[in-house]
Coordinates of C-alpha atoms in Angstrom, one line a residue:
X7 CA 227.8 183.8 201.2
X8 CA 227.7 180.9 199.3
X9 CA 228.5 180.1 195.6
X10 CA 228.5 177.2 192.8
X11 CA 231.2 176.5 190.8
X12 CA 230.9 177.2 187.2
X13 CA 234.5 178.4 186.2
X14 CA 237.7 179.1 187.8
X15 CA 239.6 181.4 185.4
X16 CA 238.7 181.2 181.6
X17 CA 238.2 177.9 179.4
X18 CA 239.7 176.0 176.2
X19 CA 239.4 172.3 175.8
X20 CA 242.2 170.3 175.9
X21 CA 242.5 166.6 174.7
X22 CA 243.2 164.0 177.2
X23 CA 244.1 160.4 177.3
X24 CA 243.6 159.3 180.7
X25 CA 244.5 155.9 182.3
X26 CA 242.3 156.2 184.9
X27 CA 238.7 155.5 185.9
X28 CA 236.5 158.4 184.5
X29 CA 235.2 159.3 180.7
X30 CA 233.9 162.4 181.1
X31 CA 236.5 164.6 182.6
X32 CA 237.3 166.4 179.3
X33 CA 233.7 168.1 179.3
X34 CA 233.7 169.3 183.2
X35 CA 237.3 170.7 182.8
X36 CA 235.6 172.8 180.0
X37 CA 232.4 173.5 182.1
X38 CA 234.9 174.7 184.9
X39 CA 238.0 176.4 183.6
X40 CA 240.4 174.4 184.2
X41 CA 242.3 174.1 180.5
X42 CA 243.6 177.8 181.0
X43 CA 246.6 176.0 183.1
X44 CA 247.0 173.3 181.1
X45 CA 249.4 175.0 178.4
X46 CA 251.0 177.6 180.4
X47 CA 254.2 177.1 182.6
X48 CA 253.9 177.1 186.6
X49 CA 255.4 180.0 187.8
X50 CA 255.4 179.1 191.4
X51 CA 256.5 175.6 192.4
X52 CA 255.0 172.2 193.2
X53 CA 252.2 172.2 196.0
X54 CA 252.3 170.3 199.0
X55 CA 248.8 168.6 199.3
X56 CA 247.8 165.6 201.8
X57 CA 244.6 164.0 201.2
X58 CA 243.0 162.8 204.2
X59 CA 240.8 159.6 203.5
X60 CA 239.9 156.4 206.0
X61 CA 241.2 154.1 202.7
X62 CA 243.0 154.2 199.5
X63 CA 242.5 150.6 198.7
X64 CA 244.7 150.0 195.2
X65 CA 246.3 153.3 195.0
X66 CA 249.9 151.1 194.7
X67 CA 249.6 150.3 191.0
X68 CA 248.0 154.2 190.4
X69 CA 251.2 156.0 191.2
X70 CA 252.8 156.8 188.3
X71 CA 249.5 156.4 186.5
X72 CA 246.9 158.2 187.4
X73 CA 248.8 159.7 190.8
X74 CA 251.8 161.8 190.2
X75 CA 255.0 159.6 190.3
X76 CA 256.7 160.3 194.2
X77 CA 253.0 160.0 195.8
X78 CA 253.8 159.0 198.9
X79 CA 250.9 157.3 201.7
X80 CA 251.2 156.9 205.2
X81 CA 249.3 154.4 207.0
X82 CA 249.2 155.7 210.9
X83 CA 250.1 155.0 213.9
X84 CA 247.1 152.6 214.6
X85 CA 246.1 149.6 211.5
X86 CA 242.6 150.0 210.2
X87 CA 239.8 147.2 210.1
X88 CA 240.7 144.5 207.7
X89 CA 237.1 144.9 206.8
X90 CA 237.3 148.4 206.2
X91 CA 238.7 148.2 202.9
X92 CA 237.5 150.9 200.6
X93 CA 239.0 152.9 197.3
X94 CA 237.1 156.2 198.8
X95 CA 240.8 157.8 199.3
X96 CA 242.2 156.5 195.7
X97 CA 239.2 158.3 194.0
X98 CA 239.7 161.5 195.4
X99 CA 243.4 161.6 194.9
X100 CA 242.7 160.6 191.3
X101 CA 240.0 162.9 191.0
X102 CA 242.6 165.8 192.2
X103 CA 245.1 165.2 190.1
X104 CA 243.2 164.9 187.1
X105 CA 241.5 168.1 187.5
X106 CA 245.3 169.6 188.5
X107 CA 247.1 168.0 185.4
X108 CA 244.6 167.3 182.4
X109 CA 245.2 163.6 183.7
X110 CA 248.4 163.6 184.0
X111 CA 249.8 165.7 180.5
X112 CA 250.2 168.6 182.6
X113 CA 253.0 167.7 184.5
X114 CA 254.1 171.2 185.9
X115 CA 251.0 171.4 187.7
X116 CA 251.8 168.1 189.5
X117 CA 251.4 168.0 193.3
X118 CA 253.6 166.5 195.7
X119 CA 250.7 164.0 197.3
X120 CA 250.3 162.6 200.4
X121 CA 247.9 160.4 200.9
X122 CA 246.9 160.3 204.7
X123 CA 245.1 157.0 206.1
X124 CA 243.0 158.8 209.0
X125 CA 240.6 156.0 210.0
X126 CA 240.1 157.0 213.7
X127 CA 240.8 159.5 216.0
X128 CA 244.6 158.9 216.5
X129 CA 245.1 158.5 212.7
X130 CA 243.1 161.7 212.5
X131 CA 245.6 163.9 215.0
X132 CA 248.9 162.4 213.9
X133 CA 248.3 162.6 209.8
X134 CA 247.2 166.6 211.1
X135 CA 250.9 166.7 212.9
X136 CA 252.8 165.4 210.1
X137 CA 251.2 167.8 207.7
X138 CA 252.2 170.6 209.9
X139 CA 255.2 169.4 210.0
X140 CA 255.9 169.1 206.5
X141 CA 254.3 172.3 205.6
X142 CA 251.3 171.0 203.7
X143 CA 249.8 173.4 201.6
X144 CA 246.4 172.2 201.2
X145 CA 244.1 169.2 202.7
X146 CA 241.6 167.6 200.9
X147 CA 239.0 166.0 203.2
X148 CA 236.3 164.3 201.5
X149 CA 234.6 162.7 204.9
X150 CA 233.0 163.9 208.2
X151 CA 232.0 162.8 211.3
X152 CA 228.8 162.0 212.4
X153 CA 230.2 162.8 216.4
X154 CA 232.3 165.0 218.1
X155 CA 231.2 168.3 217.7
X156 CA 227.8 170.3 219.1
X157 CA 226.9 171.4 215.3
X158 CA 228.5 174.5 215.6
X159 CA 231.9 174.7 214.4
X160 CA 233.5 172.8 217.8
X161 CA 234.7 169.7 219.3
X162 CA 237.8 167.9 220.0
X163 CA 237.6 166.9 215.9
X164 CA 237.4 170.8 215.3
X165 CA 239.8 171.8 217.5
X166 CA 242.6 169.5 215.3
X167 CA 241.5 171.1 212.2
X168 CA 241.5 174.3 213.7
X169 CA 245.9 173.4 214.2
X170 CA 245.9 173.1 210.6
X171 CA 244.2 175.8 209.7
X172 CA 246.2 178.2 212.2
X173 CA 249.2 176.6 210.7
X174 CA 248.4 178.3 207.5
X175 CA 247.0 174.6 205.7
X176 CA 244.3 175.6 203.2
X177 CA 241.6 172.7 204.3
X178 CA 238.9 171.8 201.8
X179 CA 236.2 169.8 202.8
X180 CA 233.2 167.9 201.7
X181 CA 229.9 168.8 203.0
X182 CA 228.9 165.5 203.7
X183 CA 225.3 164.6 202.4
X184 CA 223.3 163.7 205.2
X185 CA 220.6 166.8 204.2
X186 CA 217.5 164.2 203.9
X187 CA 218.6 162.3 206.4
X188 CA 219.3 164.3 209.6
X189 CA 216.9 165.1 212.4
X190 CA 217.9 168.0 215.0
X191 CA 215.8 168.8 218.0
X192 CA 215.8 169.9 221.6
X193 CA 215.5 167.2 224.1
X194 CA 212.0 167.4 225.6
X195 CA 211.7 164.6 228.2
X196 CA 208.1 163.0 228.7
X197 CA 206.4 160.0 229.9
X198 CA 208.9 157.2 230.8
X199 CA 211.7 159.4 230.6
X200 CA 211.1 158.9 226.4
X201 CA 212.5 162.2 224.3
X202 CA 209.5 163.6 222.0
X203 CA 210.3 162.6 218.7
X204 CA 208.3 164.0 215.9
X205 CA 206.2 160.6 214.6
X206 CA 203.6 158.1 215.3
X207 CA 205.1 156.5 218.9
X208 CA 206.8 159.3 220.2
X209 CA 209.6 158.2 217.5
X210 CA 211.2 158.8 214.6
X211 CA 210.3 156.9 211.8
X212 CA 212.8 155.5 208.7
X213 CA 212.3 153.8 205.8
X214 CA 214.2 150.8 204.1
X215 CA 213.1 151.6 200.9
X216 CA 212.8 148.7 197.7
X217 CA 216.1 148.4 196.1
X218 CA 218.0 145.7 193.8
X219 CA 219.5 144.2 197.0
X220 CA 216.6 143.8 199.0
X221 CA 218.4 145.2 201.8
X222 CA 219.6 148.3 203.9
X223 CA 222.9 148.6 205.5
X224 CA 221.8 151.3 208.7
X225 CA 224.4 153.6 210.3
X226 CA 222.7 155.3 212.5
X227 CA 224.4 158.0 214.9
X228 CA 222.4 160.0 218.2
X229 CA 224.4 163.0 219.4
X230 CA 224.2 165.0 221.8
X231 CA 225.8 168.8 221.9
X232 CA 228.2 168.0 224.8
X233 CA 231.4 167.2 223.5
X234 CA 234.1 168.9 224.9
X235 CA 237.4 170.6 222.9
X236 CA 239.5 168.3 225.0
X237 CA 238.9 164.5 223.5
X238 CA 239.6 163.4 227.2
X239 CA 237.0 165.4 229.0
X240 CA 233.8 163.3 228.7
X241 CA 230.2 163.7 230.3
X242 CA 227.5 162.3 232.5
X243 CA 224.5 163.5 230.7
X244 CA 223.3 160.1 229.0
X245 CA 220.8 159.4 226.2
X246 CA 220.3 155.4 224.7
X247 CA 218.8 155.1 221.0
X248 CA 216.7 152.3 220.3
X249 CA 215.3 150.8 216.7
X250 CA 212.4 148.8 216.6
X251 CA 210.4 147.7 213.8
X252 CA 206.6 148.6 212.4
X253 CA 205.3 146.8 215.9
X254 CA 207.9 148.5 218.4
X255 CA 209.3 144.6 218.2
X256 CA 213.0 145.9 219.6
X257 CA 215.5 145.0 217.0
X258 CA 219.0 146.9 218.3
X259 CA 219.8 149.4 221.0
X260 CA 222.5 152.0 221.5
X261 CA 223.0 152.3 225.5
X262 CA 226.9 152.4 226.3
X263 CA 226.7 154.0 229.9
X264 CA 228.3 157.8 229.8
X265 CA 231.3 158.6 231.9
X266 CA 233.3 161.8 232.6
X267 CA 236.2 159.5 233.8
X268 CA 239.4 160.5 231.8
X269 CA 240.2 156.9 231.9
X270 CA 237.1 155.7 231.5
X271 CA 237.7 152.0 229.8
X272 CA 235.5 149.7 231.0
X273 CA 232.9 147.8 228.5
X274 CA 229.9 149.3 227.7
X275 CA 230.7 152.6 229.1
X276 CA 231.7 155.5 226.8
X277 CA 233.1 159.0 227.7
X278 CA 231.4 160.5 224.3
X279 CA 228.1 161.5 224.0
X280 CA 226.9 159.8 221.3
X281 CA 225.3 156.2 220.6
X282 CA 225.7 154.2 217.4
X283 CA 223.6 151.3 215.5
X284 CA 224.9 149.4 212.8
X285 CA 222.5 146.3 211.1
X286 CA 221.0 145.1 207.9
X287 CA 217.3 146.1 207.4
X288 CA 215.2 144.5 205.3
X289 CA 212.7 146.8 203.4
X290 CA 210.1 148.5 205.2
X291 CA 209.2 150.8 208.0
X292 CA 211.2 151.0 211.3
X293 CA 211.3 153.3 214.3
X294 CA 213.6 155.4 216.2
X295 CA 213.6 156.1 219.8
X296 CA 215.5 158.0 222.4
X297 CA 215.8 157.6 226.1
X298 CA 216.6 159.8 228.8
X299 CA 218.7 158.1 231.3
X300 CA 220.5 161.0 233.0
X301 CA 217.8 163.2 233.8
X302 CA 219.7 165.7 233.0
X303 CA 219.6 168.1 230.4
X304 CA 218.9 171.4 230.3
X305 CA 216.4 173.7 228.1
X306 CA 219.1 174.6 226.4
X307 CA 220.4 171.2 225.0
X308 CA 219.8 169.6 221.6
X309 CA 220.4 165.9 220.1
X310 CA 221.1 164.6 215.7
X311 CA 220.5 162.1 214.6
X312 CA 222.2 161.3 211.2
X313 CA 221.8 158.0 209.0
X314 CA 224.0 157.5 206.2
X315 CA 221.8 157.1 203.2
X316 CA 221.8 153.5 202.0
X317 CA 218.4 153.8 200.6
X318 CA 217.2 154.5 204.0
X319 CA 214.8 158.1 204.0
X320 CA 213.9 159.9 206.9
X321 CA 210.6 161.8 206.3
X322 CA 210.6 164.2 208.7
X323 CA 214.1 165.6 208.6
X324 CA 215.3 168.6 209.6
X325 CA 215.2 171.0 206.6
X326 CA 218.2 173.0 205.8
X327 CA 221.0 171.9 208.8
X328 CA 222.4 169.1 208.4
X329 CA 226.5 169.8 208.0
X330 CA 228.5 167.7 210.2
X331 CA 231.9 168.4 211.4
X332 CA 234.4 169.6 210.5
X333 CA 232.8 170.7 207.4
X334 CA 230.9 172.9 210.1
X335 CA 234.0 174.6 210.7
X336 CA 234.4 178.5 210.0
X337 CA 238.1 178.1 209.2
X338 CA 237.5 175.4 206.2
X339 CA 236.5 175.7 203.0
X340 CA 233.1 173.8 202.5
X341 CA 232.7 172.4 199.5
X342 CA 228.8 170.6 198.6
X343 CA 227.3 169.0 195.2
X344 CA 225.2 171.3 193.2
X345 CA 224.0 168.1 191.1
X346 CA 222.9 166.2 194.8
X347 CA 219.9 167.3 196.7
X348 CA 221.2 165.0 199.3
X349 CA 224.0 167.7 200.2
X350 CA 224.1 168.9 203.4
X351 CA 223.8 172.4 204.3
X352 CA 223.3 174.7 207.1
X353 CA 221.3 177.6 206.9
X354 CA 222.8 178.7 210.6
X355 CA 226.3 178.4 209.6
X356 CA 226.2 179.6 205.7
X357 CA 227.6 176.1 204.7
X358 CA 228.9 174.8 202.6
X359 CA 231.1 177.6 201.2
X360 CA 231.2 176.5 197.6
X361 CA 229.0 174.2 195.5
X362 CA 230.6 172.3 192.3
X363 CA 229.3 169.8 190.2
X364 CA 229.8 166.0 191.3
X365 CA 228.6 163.4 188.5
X366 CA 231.5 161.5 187.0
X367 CA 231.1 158.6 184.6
X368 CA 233.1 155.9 185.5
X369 CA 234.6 153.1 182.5
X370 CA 231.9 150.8 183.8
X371 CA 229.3 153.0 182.9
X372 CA 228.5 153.8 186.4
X373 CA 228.4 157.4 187.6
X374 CA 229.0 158.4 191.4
X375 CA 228.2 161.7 192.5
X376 CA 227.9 163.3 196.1
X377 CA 229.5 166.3 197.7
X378 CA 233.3 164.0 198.0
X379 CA 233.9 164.4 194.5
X380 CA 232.9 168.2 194.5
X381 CA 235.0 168.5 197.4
X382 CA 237.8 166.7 195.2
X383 CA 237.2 169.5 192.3
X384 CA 237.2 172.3 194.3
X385 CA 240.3 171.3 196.0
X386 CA 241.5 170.9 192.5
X387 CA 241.2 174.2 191.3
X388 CA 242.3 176.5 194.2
X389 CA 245.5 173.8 194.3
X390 CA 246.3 175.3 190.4
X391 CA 245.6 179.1 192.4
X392 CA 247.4 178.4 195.0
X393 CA 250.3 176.6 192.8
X394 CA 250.6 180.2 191.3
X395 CA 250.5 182.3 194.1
X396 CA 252.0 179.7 197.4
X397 CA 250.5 182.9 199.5
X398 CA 247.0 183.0 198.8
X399 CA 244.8 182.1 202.1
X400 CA 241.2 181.3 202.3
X401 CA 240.2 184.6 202.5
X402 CA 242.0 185.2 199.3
X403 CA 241.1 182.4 197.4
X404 CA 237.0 182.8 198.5
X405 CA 237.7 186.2 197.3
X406 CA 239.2 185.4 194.0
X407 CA 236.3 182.7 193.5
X408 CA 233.3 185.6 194.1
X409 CA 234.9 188.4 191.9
X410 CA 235.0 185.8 189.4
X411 CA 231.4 187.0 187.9
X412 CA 229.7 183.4 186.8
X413 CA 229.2 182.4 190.5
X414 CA 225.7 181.5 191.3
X415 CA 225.0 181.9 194.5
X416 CA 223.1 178.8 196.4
X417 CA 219.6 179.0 197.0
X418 CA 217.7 182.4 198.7
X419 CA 214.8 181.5 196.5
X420 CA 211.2 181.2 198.8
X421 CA 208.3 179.4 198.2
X422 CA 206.4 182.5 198.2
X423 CA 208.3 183.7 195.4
X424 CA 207.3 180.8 193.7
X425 CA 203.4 181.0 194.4
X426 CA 203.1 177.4 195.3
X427 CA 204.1 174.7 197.7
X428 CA 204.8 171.0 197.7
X429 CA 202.5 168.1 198.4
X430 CA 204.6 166.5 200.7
X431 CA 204.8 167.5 205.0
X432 CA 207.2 170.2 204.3
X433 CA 209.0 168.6 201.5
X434 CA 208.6 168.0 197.6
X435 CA 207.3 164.8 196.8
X436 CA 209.4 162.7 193.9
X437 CA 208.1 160.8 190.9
X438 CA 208.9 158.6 188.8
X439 CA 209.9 159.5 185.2
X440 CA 212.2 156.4 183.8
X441 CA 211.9 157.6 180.2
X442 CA 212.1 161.6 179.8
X443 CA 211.6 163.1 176.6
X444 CA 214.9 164.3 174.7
X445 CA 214.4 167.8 175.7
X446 CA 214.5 167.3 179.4
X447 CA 217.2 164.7 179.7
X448 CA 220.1 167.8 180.2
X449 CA 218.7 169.4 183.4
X450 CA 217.9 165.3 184.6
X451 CA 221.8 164.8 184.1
X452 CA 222.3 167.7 186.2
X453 CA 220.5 166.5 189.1
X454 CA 216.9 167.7 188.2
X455 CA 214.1 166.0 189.5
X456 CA 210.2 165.7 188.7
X457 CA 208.7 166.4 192.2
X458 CA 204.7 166.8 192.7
X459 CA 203.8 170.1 193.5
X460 CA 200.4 172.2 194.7
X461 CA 200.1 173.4 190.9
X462 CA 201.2 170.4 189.6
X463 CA 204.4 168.6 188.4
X464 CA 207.4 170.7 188.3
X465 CA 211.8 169.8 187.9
X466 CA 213.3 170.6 191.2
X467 CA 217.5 171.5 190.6
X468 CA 219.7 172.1 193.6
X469 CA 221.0 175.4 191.7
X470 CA 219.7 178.1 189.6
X471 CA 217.8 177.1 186.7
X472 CA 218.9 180.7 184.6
X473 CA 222.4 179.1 184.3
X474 CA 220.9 176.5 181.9
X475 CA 221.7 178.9 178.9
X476 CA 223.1 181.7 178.0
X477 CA 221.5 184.9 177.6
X478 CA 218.2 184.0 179.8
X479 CA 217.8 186.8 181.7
X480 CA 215.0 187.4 184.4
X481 CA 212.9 191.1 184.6
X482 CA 211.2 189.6 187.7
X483 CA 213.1 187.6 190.9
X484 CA 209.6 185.2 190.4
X485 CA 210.4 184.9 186.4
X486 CA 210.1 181.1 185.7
X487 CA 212.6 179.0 183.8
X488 CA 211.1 176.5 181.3
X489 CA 212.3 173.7 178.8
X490 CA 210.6 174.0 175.5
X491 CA 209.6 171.0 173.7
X492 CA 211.9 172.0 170.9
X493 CA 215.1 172.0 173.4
X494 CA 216.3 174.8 174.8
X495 CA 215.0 177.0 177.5
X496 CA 213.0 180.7 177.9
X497 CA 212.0 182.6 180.8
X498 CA 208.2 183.4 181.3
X499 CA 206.9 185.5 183.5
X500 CA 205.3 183.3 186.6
X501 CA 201.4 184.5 185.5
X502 CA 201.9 183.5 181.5
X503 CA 200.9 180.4 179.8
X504 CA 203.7 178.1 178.6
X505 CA 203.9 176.0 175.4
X506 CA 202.2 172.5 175.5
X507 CA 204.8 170.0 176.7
X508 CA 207.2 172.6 178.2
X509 CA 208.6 172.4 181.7
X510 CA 209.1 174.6 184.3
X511 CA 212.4 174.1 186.2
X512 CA 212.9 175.8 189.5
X513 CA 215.9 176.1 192.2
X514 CA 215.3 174.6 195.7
X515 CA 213.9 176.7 198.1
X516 CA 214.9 177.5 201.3
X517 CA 212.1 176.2 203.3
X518 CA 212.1 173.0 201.5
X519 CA 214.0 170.3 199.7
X520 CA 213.1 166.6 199.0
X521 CA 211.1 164.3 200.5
X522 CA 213.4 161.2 200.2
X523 CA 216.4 160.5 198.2
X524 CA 215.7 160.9 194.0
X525 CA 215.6 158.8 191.5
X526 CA 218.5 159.1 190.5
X527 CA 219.7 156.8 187.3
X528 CA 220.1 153.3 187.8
X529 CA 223.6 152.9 187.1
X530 CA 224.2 155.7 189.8
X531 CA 225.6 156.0 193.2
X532 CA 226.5 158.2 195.8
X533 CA 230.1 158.6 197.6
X534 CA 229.4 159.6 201.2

């Protein structure tokens, strides 16, 4: 069972005057409940709460200011890449504690924060052991990996988070949003010992799309579902990825030899079975292919492939699984963007758990959004539970969030409820719309988007569309939501004419989602 976030207990504004980065935190503290705790007393005590982030680039000059004063950071046993500077780990921290203490004038609500640097494997287990340790109460997670589990809850990086979890550590973690950009199969070997991929070549095809920086930056990761729960253990079964351009020209290739050695060392040989590509691409079209080297796999086995999406599109993803570990994990609390149709989620697995709004408008004017800074909210608000009753578990806190009453649940909305289909293979089709009217520009700002469909243009939303008002209320499940030209919304049943210039608004369905990434506002951007 899955639900968005639309409050935690009850609501009253509150007045803030926040040093740090965001504007709009006042208005989503309303939307979500969060001014209840503001004004009352703690009654429990300070929570222990570790977020777990690969960099936290500034967060010195924060504490005090945006961080609660005593936040303390530790760095690891093993130094990050000088080039891997990046303030992912500073946003979520700050995004936590001002969701936790109205930006910092709710001091009795204050956490004590650690902030984890986890960037690796070894970071990853030993910042796990120190929060056991010190009895963390909660993890925050805003990442996952595109390796080291078999998409089903299990790997060596599950079976840390599973130590955490045992332990008692409430972990909250972001989706991920790979959900355009991930392509599952089995591995059916053919001529040349090539996989069958589903496009022109026997490949997968990607696009560099046109952007401002006339470039791509392409992370590409091939998987295959034989990790092992012991990180030593590795395997002989061996696939090699290869990119190519629009002519098969061979640009980059992934084809480290695999080894079930427990020492295995040597250059070019890797115990794990995956294979990575990392380049700049310059727009266009480009290819993805996949060889079988081992010989073999059985019927049984399956490959990903995930891309981070840097303006890179994948049109013939997989629809509806694409959660990576450990947000895969039955013991966490999955946490995806209800204002992202990049999300991930699996249908298989009933991920994520919870769905919160993500847009935040930075002082600059630009606005990130993506399933981290849901993750950082959520995390936010079952802290302030969890603050008041230290011995609520995820099966308590899940339970508190569904008896709550405004909880939408995600989408079980078909396309045959909705009488028509998109124009796109399998997928809705966006277009452009760089100057909406005034009436539409609310369900735009919460992630709607004009998509072509087989009746016409219609404002896809990655939630339901009755929650845009008060009061609507449906007599039939295939009722449709529409904007009126004179704002607002109404519900009309799915057979009825509609008022000239209204819109009808409807929630993702199941068997569908978009083609390619949005188009989103030019001053925003996502944080994987």
């Amino acid at each position: 069972m899955k639900f968005y976030v639309s409050f935690l207990i009850s609501t009253f504004i509150s007045v803030a005057a926040f040093a740090g980065p965001f504007t709009n935190l006042d208005s989503l503290k309303s939307q979500l409940g969060f001014a209840k705790f503001y004004q009352a007393q703690n009654p429990g005590r300070k929570l222990k709460i570790a977020v777990f982030d690969k960099g936290f680039a500034g967060f010195q000059k924060e504490i005090g200011v945006s961080l609660p004063a005593g936040t303390r950071y530790i760095a690891g046993p093993v130094s990050a890449p000088t080039n891997n500077e990046t303030e992912h780990g500073l946003r979520m921290a700050q995004i936590l504690t001002a969701f936790m203490t109205n930006d910092m004038q709710a001091s009795q609500w204050a956490p004590e924060l650690t902030l984890y640097n986890v960037f690796g494997y070894s970071n990853f287990k030993a910042a796990i052991d120190d929060a056991i340790a010190s009895k963390v109460d909660l993890i925050l997670y805003s990442e996952v990996w595109q390796y080291g589990g078999n998409n089903d809850g299990k790997g060596f990086i599950n079976k840390e988070v599973n130590r955490a979890t045992s332990a008692g550590i409430i972990w909250v973690n972001a989706a991920g949003n790979f959900d355009l950009t991930t392509y599952n199969s089995t591995i059916q070997t053919i001529q040349d010992n090539w996989v069958r991929l589903p496009d022109q070549n026997n490949a997968l095809a990607i696009r560099c799309e046109q952007n401002e920086t006339k470039s791509c930056f392409l992370r590409v990761v091939l998987s295959w579902n034989d990790f092992k729960d012991n990180v030593d253990l590795g395997t002989k079964k061996d696939l090699d990825l290869v990119l190519t351009d629009d002519t098969l020209n061979v640009l980059q290739v992934g084809a480290t030899k695999q080894s079930d050695d427990v020492n295995e060392s040597r250059p070019g040989f890797s115990k794990y079975p995956r294979e990575i590509i990392e380049t700049q691409l310059s727009p266009g079209l480009y290819f993805l292919r996949v060889k079988n080297r081992s010989g073999n796999f059985a019927a049984q086995d399956s490959l990903r492939i995930s891309i981070e999406p840097d303006n890179i599109t994948m049109p013939s993803h997989s629809i509806n699984e694409s959660v990576l570990n450990p947000a895969d994990n039955p013991t966490v609390i999955a946490v995806g963007a209800s204002d992202f149709p990049m999300s991930s989620r699996s249908a298989s697995s009933g991920k994520p758990d919870i769905f919160a709004p993500s847009r935040l408008q930075l002082q600059d004017g630009r606005t990130p959004f993506g399933s981290s800074n849901s993750a950082a909210i959520v995390a936010a608000g079952l802290g302030l539970l969890k603050s008041q009753q230290p011995k609520l578990g995820r099966a308590d806190l899940l339970r508190i969030v569904k008896s709550a009453g405004a909880w939408n649940q995600s989408s079980n909305i078909s396309l045959n409820v909705l009488g028509f289909r998109p124009t796109g293979p399998g997928c809705f089709v966006d277009m452009a719309y760089p100057n909406p009217p005034a009436y539409l520009r609310d369900v735009f700002n919460k992630g709607g988007v004009l998509v072509a469909t087989t009746i016409g243009n219609r404002i896809i939303v990655p939630f339901d569309p009755i929650t845009l008002a008060s009061g609507l209320r449906r007599q039939l499940i295939n009722d449709m939501i529409v904007a009126l030209p004179q704002g607002g919304y109404a519900v009309y049943n799915r057979y009825a004419a509609i008022p000239a210039g209204a819109a009808e608004i409807f929630q993702r369905p199941i068997e569908a989602g978009l083609c390619r990434a949005s188009s989103f506002p030019a001053n925003g951007f996502y944080l994987p």
